[in-house]
Amino acid sequence: TFFSPALRAFLEGRSPLDDLQAHLPPYFSDRELFSRAQWLEMSIFMSNYLLSSQGDRVAMANSVELRVPFLDHRVIELAAQLPPSWKINGLNEKYLLKAAFRDNLPPRVVKRPKQPYRAPIGQAFFHAGMSLDDLVDMETLERANLFDGKKVRHFFEKHIKQGRGPAGEVNNMAVAGIVSTQAIYEQFIEGFPQHPVLPLKPDKMIIRNSDSRLPAGHQAG
């Protein structure tokens, strides 16, 4: 929705599903639906996003080495062999885990629905008294030409006026996507220092040769 016309034209005719298809394992379509969904979740969302940008990077930036017990390879190998109905029963997620610890957990914990992790994007980016410049530099956004400036301005100013972040996961992800993409563009494309790479001239040359009779002036390595 927020892509610029130039970026839309560049992406026209390209199918993300076709790109994904090329990386699927053999006989992927023969697997039952739950296993396919789990494979995609682990391969795309968990490893590349959840454990990276929201796990290891955050932890290591604060000198903490993260360990996730449920990702122990033995737990993963066991879980991969379990039937889907043990993992999710109807809409009851983590079914086997709840059943295994039913006697050790309060009933309200066992019976409550799964609470997905949600980053507080609205609280992180929107605050009282802020301006559009606190979110994104519109001049740089126009130069980058990745997003539609009018749509971005209208979207951000609407929520700045309301004094809170947007409602809904899709709109929150739009905020994070626009702001982070522009930050990457400013730091690593437009503002990245361009230094010429000069050729290196060796001041010594060592010739490796098994023959001990080397010409004078040469040094065996």
Short mmCIF file of N, CA and C in Angstrom, two decimals, residues 1-102:
data_model
loop_
_atom_site.label_atom_id
_atom_site.label_comp_id
_atom_site.label_asym_id
_atom_site.label_seq_id
_atom_site.Cartn_x
_atom_site.Cartn_y
_atom_site.Cartn_z
N THR A 1 0.81 -1.21 0.00
CA THR A 1 0.00 0.00 0.00
C THR A 1 0.85 1.26 0.00
N PHE A 2 1.97 1.24 0.71
CA PHE A 2 2.78 2.45 0.85
C PHE A 2 3.96 2.51 -0.13
N PHE A 3 4.15 1.49 -0.93
CA PHE A 3 5.25 1.52 -1.90
C PHE A 3 5.05 2.65 -2.91
N SER A 4 6.17 3.20 -3.37
CA SER A 4 6.11 4.25 -4.38
C SER A 4 5.74 3.64 -5.73
N PRO A 5 5.22 4.46 -6.67
CA PRO A 5 4.91 3.95 -8.01
C PRO A 5 6.12 3.32 -8.69
N ALA A 6 7.30 3.90 -8.46
CA ALA A 6 8.52 3.35 -9.09
C ALA A 6 8.82 1.95 -8.57
N LEU A 7 8.67 1.75 -7.26
CA LEU A 7 8.93 0.43 -6.69
C LEU A 7 7.86 -0.56 -7.11
N ARG A 8 6.63 -0.10 -7.20
CA ARG A 8 5.55 -0.98 -7.67
C ARG A 8 5.82 -1.45 -9.10
N ALA A 9 6.29 -0.53 -9.96
CA ALA A 9 6.59 -0.89 -11.34
C ALA A 9 7.74 -1.89 -11.39
N PHE A 10 8.73 -1.71 -10.52
CA PHE A 10 9.88 -2.62 -10.48
C PHE A 10 9.46 -4.03 -10.07
N LEU A 11 8.49 -4.11 -9.16
CA LEU A 11 8.05 -5.41 -8.64
C LEU A 11 6.91 -6.03 -9.45
N GLU A 12 6.42 -5.32 -10.43
CA GLU A 12 5.29 -5.82 -11.20
C GLU A 12 5.64 -7.12 -11.91
N GLY A 13 4.75 -8.08 -11.79
CA GLY A 13 4.97 -9.37 -12.43
C GLY A 13 5.79 -10.35 -11.60
N ARG A 14 6.37 -9.87 -10.51
CA ARG A 14 7.16 -10.76 -9.66
C ARG A 14 6.27 -11.37 -8.59
N SER A 15 6.38 -12.66 -8.40
CA SER A 15 5.55 -13.35 -7.42
C SER A 15 6.40 -13.85 -6.25
N PRO A 16 6.17 -13.34 -5.04
CA PRO A 16 6.90 -13.86 -3.88
C PRO A 16 6.67 -15.35 -3.67
N LEU A 17 5.48 -15.83 -4.05
CA LEU A 17 5.19 -17.26 -3.89
C LEU A 17 6.08 -18.10 -4.81
N ASP A 18 6.36 -17.59 -6.01
CA ASP A 18 7.27 -18.31 -6.91
C ASP A 18 8.68 -18.34 -6.33
N ASP A 19 9.11 -17.23 -5.73
CA ASP A 19 10.43 -17.20 -5.10
C ASP A 19 10.50 -18.22 -3.97
N LEU A 20 9.43 -18.30 -3.19
CA LEU A 20 9.39 -19.26 -2.08
C LEU A 20 9.40 -20.69 -2.59
N GLN A 21 8.67 -20.94 -3.65
CA GLN A 21 8.54 -22.29 -4.21
C GLN A 21 9.90 -22.89 -4.53
N ALA A 22 10.82 -22.05 -4.99
CA ALA A 22 12.14 -22.54 -5.38
C ALA A 22 12.96 -23.03 -4.19
N HIS A 23 12.58 -22.63 -2.97
CA HIS A 23 13.37 -23.00 -1.78
C HIS A 23 12.68 -24.06 -0.92
N LEU A 24 11.54 -24.56 -1.36
CA LEU A 24 10.85 -25.57 -0.56
C LEU A 24 11.55 -26.92 -0.68
N PRO A 25 11.52 -27.73 0.38
CA PRO A 25 12.15 -29.05 0.33
C PRO A 25 11.40 -29.99 -0.60
N PRO A 26 12.03 -31.08 -1.01
CA PRO A 26 11.35 -32.05 -1.90
C PRO A 26 10.08 -32.59 -1.26
N TYR A 27 9.09 -32.85 -2.08
CA TYR A 27 7.83 -33.44 -1.66
C TYR A 27 7.11 -32.60 -0.59
N PHE A 28 7.34 -31.30 -0.61
CA PHE A 28 6.70 -30.43 0.39
C PHE A 28 5.18 -30.49 0.30
N SER A 29 4.67 -30.52 -0.91
CA SER A 29 3.21 -30.52 -1.09
C SER A 29 2.57 -31.82 -0.63
N ASP A 30 3.37 -32.88 -0.47
CA ASP A 30 2.82 -34.16 -0.01
C ASP A 30 2.63 -34.20 1.50
N ARG A 31 3.22 -33.28 2.20
CA ARG A 31 3.09 -33.25 3.65
C ARG A 31 1.69 -32.75 4.03
N GLU A 32 1.24 -33.14 5.23
CA GLU A 32 -0.08 -32.67 5.65
C GLU A 32 0.02 -31.18 6.03
N LEU A 33 -1.10 -30.51 6.08
CA LEU A 33 -1.16 -29.05 6.17
C LEU A 33 -0.41 -28.50 7.38
N PHE A 34 -0.58 -29.14 8.54
CA PHE A 34 0.05 -28.62 9.76
C PHE A 34 1.57 -28.65 9.65
N SER A 35 2.12 -29.72 9.09
CA SER A 35 3.57 -29.82 8.95
C SER A 35 4.11 -28.77 7.99
N ARG A 36 3.36 -28.50 6.92
CA ARG A 36 3.77 -27.45 5.98
C ARG A 36 3.79 -26.08 6.67
N ALA A 37 2.74 -25.83 7.45
CA ALA A 37 2.67 -24.55 8.16
C ALA A 37 3.82 -24.40 9.16
N GLN A 38 4.12 -25.48 9.87
CA GLN A 38 5.21 -25.43 10.84
C GLN A 38 6.56 -25.21 10.16
N TRP A 39 6.79 -25.87 9.03
CA TRP A 39 8.06 -25.71 8.32
C TRP A 39 8.24 -24.26 7.88
N LEU A 40 7.20 -23.67 7.33
CA LEU A 40 7.28 -22.27 6.89
C LEU A 40 7.51 -21.34 8.07
N GLU A 41 6.84 -21.60 9.16
CA GLU A 41 6.99 -20.75 10.36
C GLU A 41 8.42 -20.82 10.88
N MET A 42 9.00 -22.02 10.96
CA MET A 42 10.35 -22.17 11.48
C MET A 42 11.40 -21.61 10.52
N SER A 43 11.20 -21.84 9.23
CA SER A 43 12.23 -21.46 8.25
C SER A 43 12.22 -19.98 7.93
N ILE A 44 11.06 -19.35 7.92
CA ILE A 44 10.97 -17.95 7.50
C ILE A 44 10.85 -17.01 8.69
N PHE A 45 9.87 -17.27 9.54
CA PHE A 45 9.58 -16.31 10.61
C PHE A 45 10.50 -16.47 11.82
N MET A 46 10.65 -17.71 12.31
CA MET A 46 11.36 -17.90 13.56
C MET A 46 12.85 -17.62 13.43
N SER A 47 13.52 -18.28 12.48
CA SER A 47 14.97 -18.15 12.39
C SER A 47 15.41 -16.80 11.86
N ASN A 48 14.71 -16.30 10.83
CA ASN A 48 15.15 -15.06 10.19
C ASN A 48 14.67 -13.80 10.89
N TYR A 49 13.63 -13.89 11.67
CA TYR A 49 13.08 -12.68 12.29
C TYR A 49 12.98 -12.77 13.81
N LEU A 50 12.22 -13.73 14.29
CA LEU A 50 11.94 -13.78 15.72
C LEU A 50 13.21 -13.98 16.54
N LEU A 51 14.03 -14.97 16.16
CA LEU A 51 15.24 -15.26 16.92
C LEU A 51 16.39 -14.32 16.57
N SER A 52 16.28 -13.66 15.43
CA SER A 52 17.36 -12.76 15.01
C SER A 52 17.12 -11.35 15.53
N SER A 53 16.20 -10.63 14.92
CA SER A 53 16.01 -9.22 15.29
C SER A 53 15.38 -9.06 16.66
N GLN A 54 14.56 -10.02 17.09
CA GLN A 54 13.89 -9.89 18.38
C GLN A 54 14.48 -10.83 19.44
N GLY A 55 15.55 -11.52 19.10
CA GLY A 55 16.16 -12.44 20.06
C GLY A 55 17.64 -12.17 20.24
N ASP A 56 18.45 -12.79 19.39
CA ASP A 56 19.90 -12.71 19.55
C ASP A 56 20.45 -11.29 19.46
N ARG A 57 19.95 -10.49 18.53
CA ARG A 57 20.49 -9.13 18.39
C ARG A 57 20.20 -8.29 19.63
N VAL A 58 18.98 -8.40 20.14
CA VAL A 58 18.62 -7.64 21.34
C VAL A 58 19.44 -8.12 22.53
N ALA A 59 19.57 -9.44 22.68
CA ALA A 59 20.29 -9.99 23.82
C ALA A 59 21.77 -9.64 23.77
N MET A 60 22.40 -9.87 22.62
CA MET A 60 23.84 -9.63 22.50
C MET A 60 24.17 -8.14 22.59
N ALA A 61 23.24 -7.27 22.18
CA ALA A 61 23.46 -5.83 22.31
C ALA A 61 23.54 -5.42 23.78
N ASN A 62 23.01 -6.27 24.67
CA ASN A 62 23.05 -6.01 26.10
C ASN A 62 23.92 -7.04 26.84
N SER A 63 24.84 -7.66 26.08
CA SER A 63 25.81 -8.62 26.66
C SER A 63 25.15 -9.81 27.34
N VAL A 64 24.05 -10.26 26.77
CA VAL A 64 23.35 -11.44 27.29
C VAL A 64 23.36 -12.51 26.21
N GLU A 65 23.79 -13.72 26.57
CA GLU A 65 23.76 -14.83 25.62
C GLU A 65 22.48 -15.62 25.84
N LEU A 66 21.63 -15.61 24.83
CA LEU A 66 20.28 -16.16 24.95
C LEU A 66 20.29 -17.68 24.76
N ARG A 67 19.55 -18.38 25.61
CA ARG A 67 19.35 -19.82 25.46
C ARG A 67 17.85 -20.10 25.58
N VAL A 68 17.30 -20.80 24.60
CA VAL A 68 15.86 -21.09 24.57
C VAL A 68 15.67 -22.59 24.77
N PRO A 69 15.22 -23.03 25.97
CA PRO A 69 15.13 -24.46 26.27
C PRO A 69 14.29 -25.25 25.27
N PHE A 70 13.18 -24.69 24.80
CA PHE A 70 12.31 -25.43 23.90
C PHE A 70 12.94 -25.60 22.51
N LEU A 71 14.05 -24.92 22.24
CA LEU A 71 14.72 -25.09 20.95
C LEU A 71 15.93 -26.02 21.06
N ASP A 72 16.06 -26.70 22.18
CA ASP A 72 17.08 -27.75 22.28
C ASP A 72 16.83 -28.78 21.18
N HIS A 73 17.89 -29.20 20.50
CA HIS A 73 17.70 -30.06 19.32
C HIS A 73 16.98 -31.37 19.66
N ARG A 74 17.14 -31.86 20.89
CA ARG A 74 16.45 -33.11 21.26
C ARG A 74 14.95 -32.90 21.39
N VAL A 75 14.55 -31.71 21.91
CA VAL A 75 13.13 -31.39 22.00
C VAL A 75 12.53 -31.24 20.60
N ILE A 76 13.27 -30.56 19.73
CA ILE A 76 12.80 -30.36 18.36
C ILE A 76 12.65 -31.69 17.63
N GLU A 77 13.63 -32.57 17.77
CA GLU A 77 13.58 -33.87 17.10
C GLU A 77 12.41 -34.70 17.59
N LEU A 78 12.14 -34.65 18.91
CA LEU A 78 10.99 -35.39 19.45
C LEU A 78 9.68 -34.80 18.93
N ALA A 79 9.57 -33.47 18.99
CA ALA A 79 8.34 -32.81 18.58
C ALA A 79 8.04 -33.05 17.10
N ALA A 80 9.09 -33.17 16.29
CA ALA A 80 8.88 -33.38 14.85
C ALA A 80 8.24 -34.73 14.56
N GLN A 81 8.35 -35.68 15.50
CA GLN A 81 7.80 -37.01 15.29
C GLN A 81 6.38 -37.16 15.85
N LEU A 82 5.89 -36.13 16.54
CA LEU A 82 4.57 -36.22 17.16
C LEU A 82 3.47 -35.91 16.16
N PRO A 83 2.31 -36.53 16.28
CA PRO A 83 1.19 -36.23 15.37
C PRO A 83 0.66 -34.82 15.61
N PRO A 84 0.15 -34.16 14.58
CA PRO A 84 -0.35 -32.78 14.72
C PRO A 84 -1.41 -32.62 15.80
N SER A 85 -2.27 -33.63 16.00
CA SER A 85 -3.36 -33.50 16.97
C SER A 85 -2.84 -33.40 18.40
N TRP A 86 -1.58 -33.80 18.64
CA TRP A 86 -0.99 -33.66 19.97
C TRP A 86 -0.46 -32.23 20.19
N LYS A 87 -0.20 -31.53 19.09
CA LYS A 87 0.36 -30.18 19.19
C LYS A 87 -0.74 -29.13 19.24
N ILE A 88 -1.77 -29.32 18.42
CA ILE A 88 -2.90 -28.40 18.43
C ILE A 88 -4.17 -29.23 18.29
N ASN A 89 -5.07 -29.07 19.24
CA ASN A 89 -6.29 -29.85 19.27
C ASN A 89 -7.46 -28.91 19.00
N GLY A 90 -7.95 -28.91 17.76
CA GLY A 90 -8.93 -27.90 17.38
C GLY A 90 -8.25 -26.55 17.35
N LEU A 91 -8.69 -25.65 18.23
CA LEU A 91 -8.04 -24.35 18.37
C LEU A 91 -7.24 -24.25 19.67
N ASN A 92 -7.07 -25.38 20.33
CA ASN A 92 -6.32 -25.43 21.58
C ASN A 92 -4.85 -25.67 21.27
N GLU A 93 -4.06 -24.61 21.29
CA GLU A 93 -2.65 -24.73 20.94
C GLU A 93 -1.84 -25.23 22.13
N LYS A 94 -0.64 -25.74 21.82
CA LYS A 94 0.27 -26.29 22.84
C LYS A 94 -0.45 -27.36 23.67
N TYR A 95 -1.21 -28.19 22.99
CA TYR A 95 -2.09 -29.15 23.67
C TYR A 95 -1.31 -30.13 24.54
N LEU A 96 -0.28 -30.77 23.97
CA LEU A 96 0.50 -31.76 24.72
C LEU A 96 1.25 -31.12 25.88
N LEU A 97 1.78 -29.93 25.68
CA LEU A 97 2.52 -29.24 26.73
C LEU A 97 1.60 -28.93 27.92
N LYS A 98 0.39 -28.49 27.62
CA LYS A 98 -0.56 -28.20 28.69
C LYS A 98 -0.97 -29.49 29.41
N ALA A 99 -1.17 -30.55 28.64
CA ALA A 99 -1.58 -31.82 29.26
C ALA A 99 -0.48 -32.38 30.15
N ALA A 100 0.78 -32.23 29.72
CA ALA A 100 1.90 -32.77 30.49
C ALA A 100 2.07 -32.05 31.83
N PHE A 101 1.76 -30.76 31.87
CA PHE A 101 1.98 -29.99 33.10
C PHE A 101 0.67 -29.55 33.75
N ARG A 102 -0.41 -30.24 33.39
CA ARG A 102 -1.73 -29.85 33.92
C ARG A 102 -1.76 -29.86 35.45
#
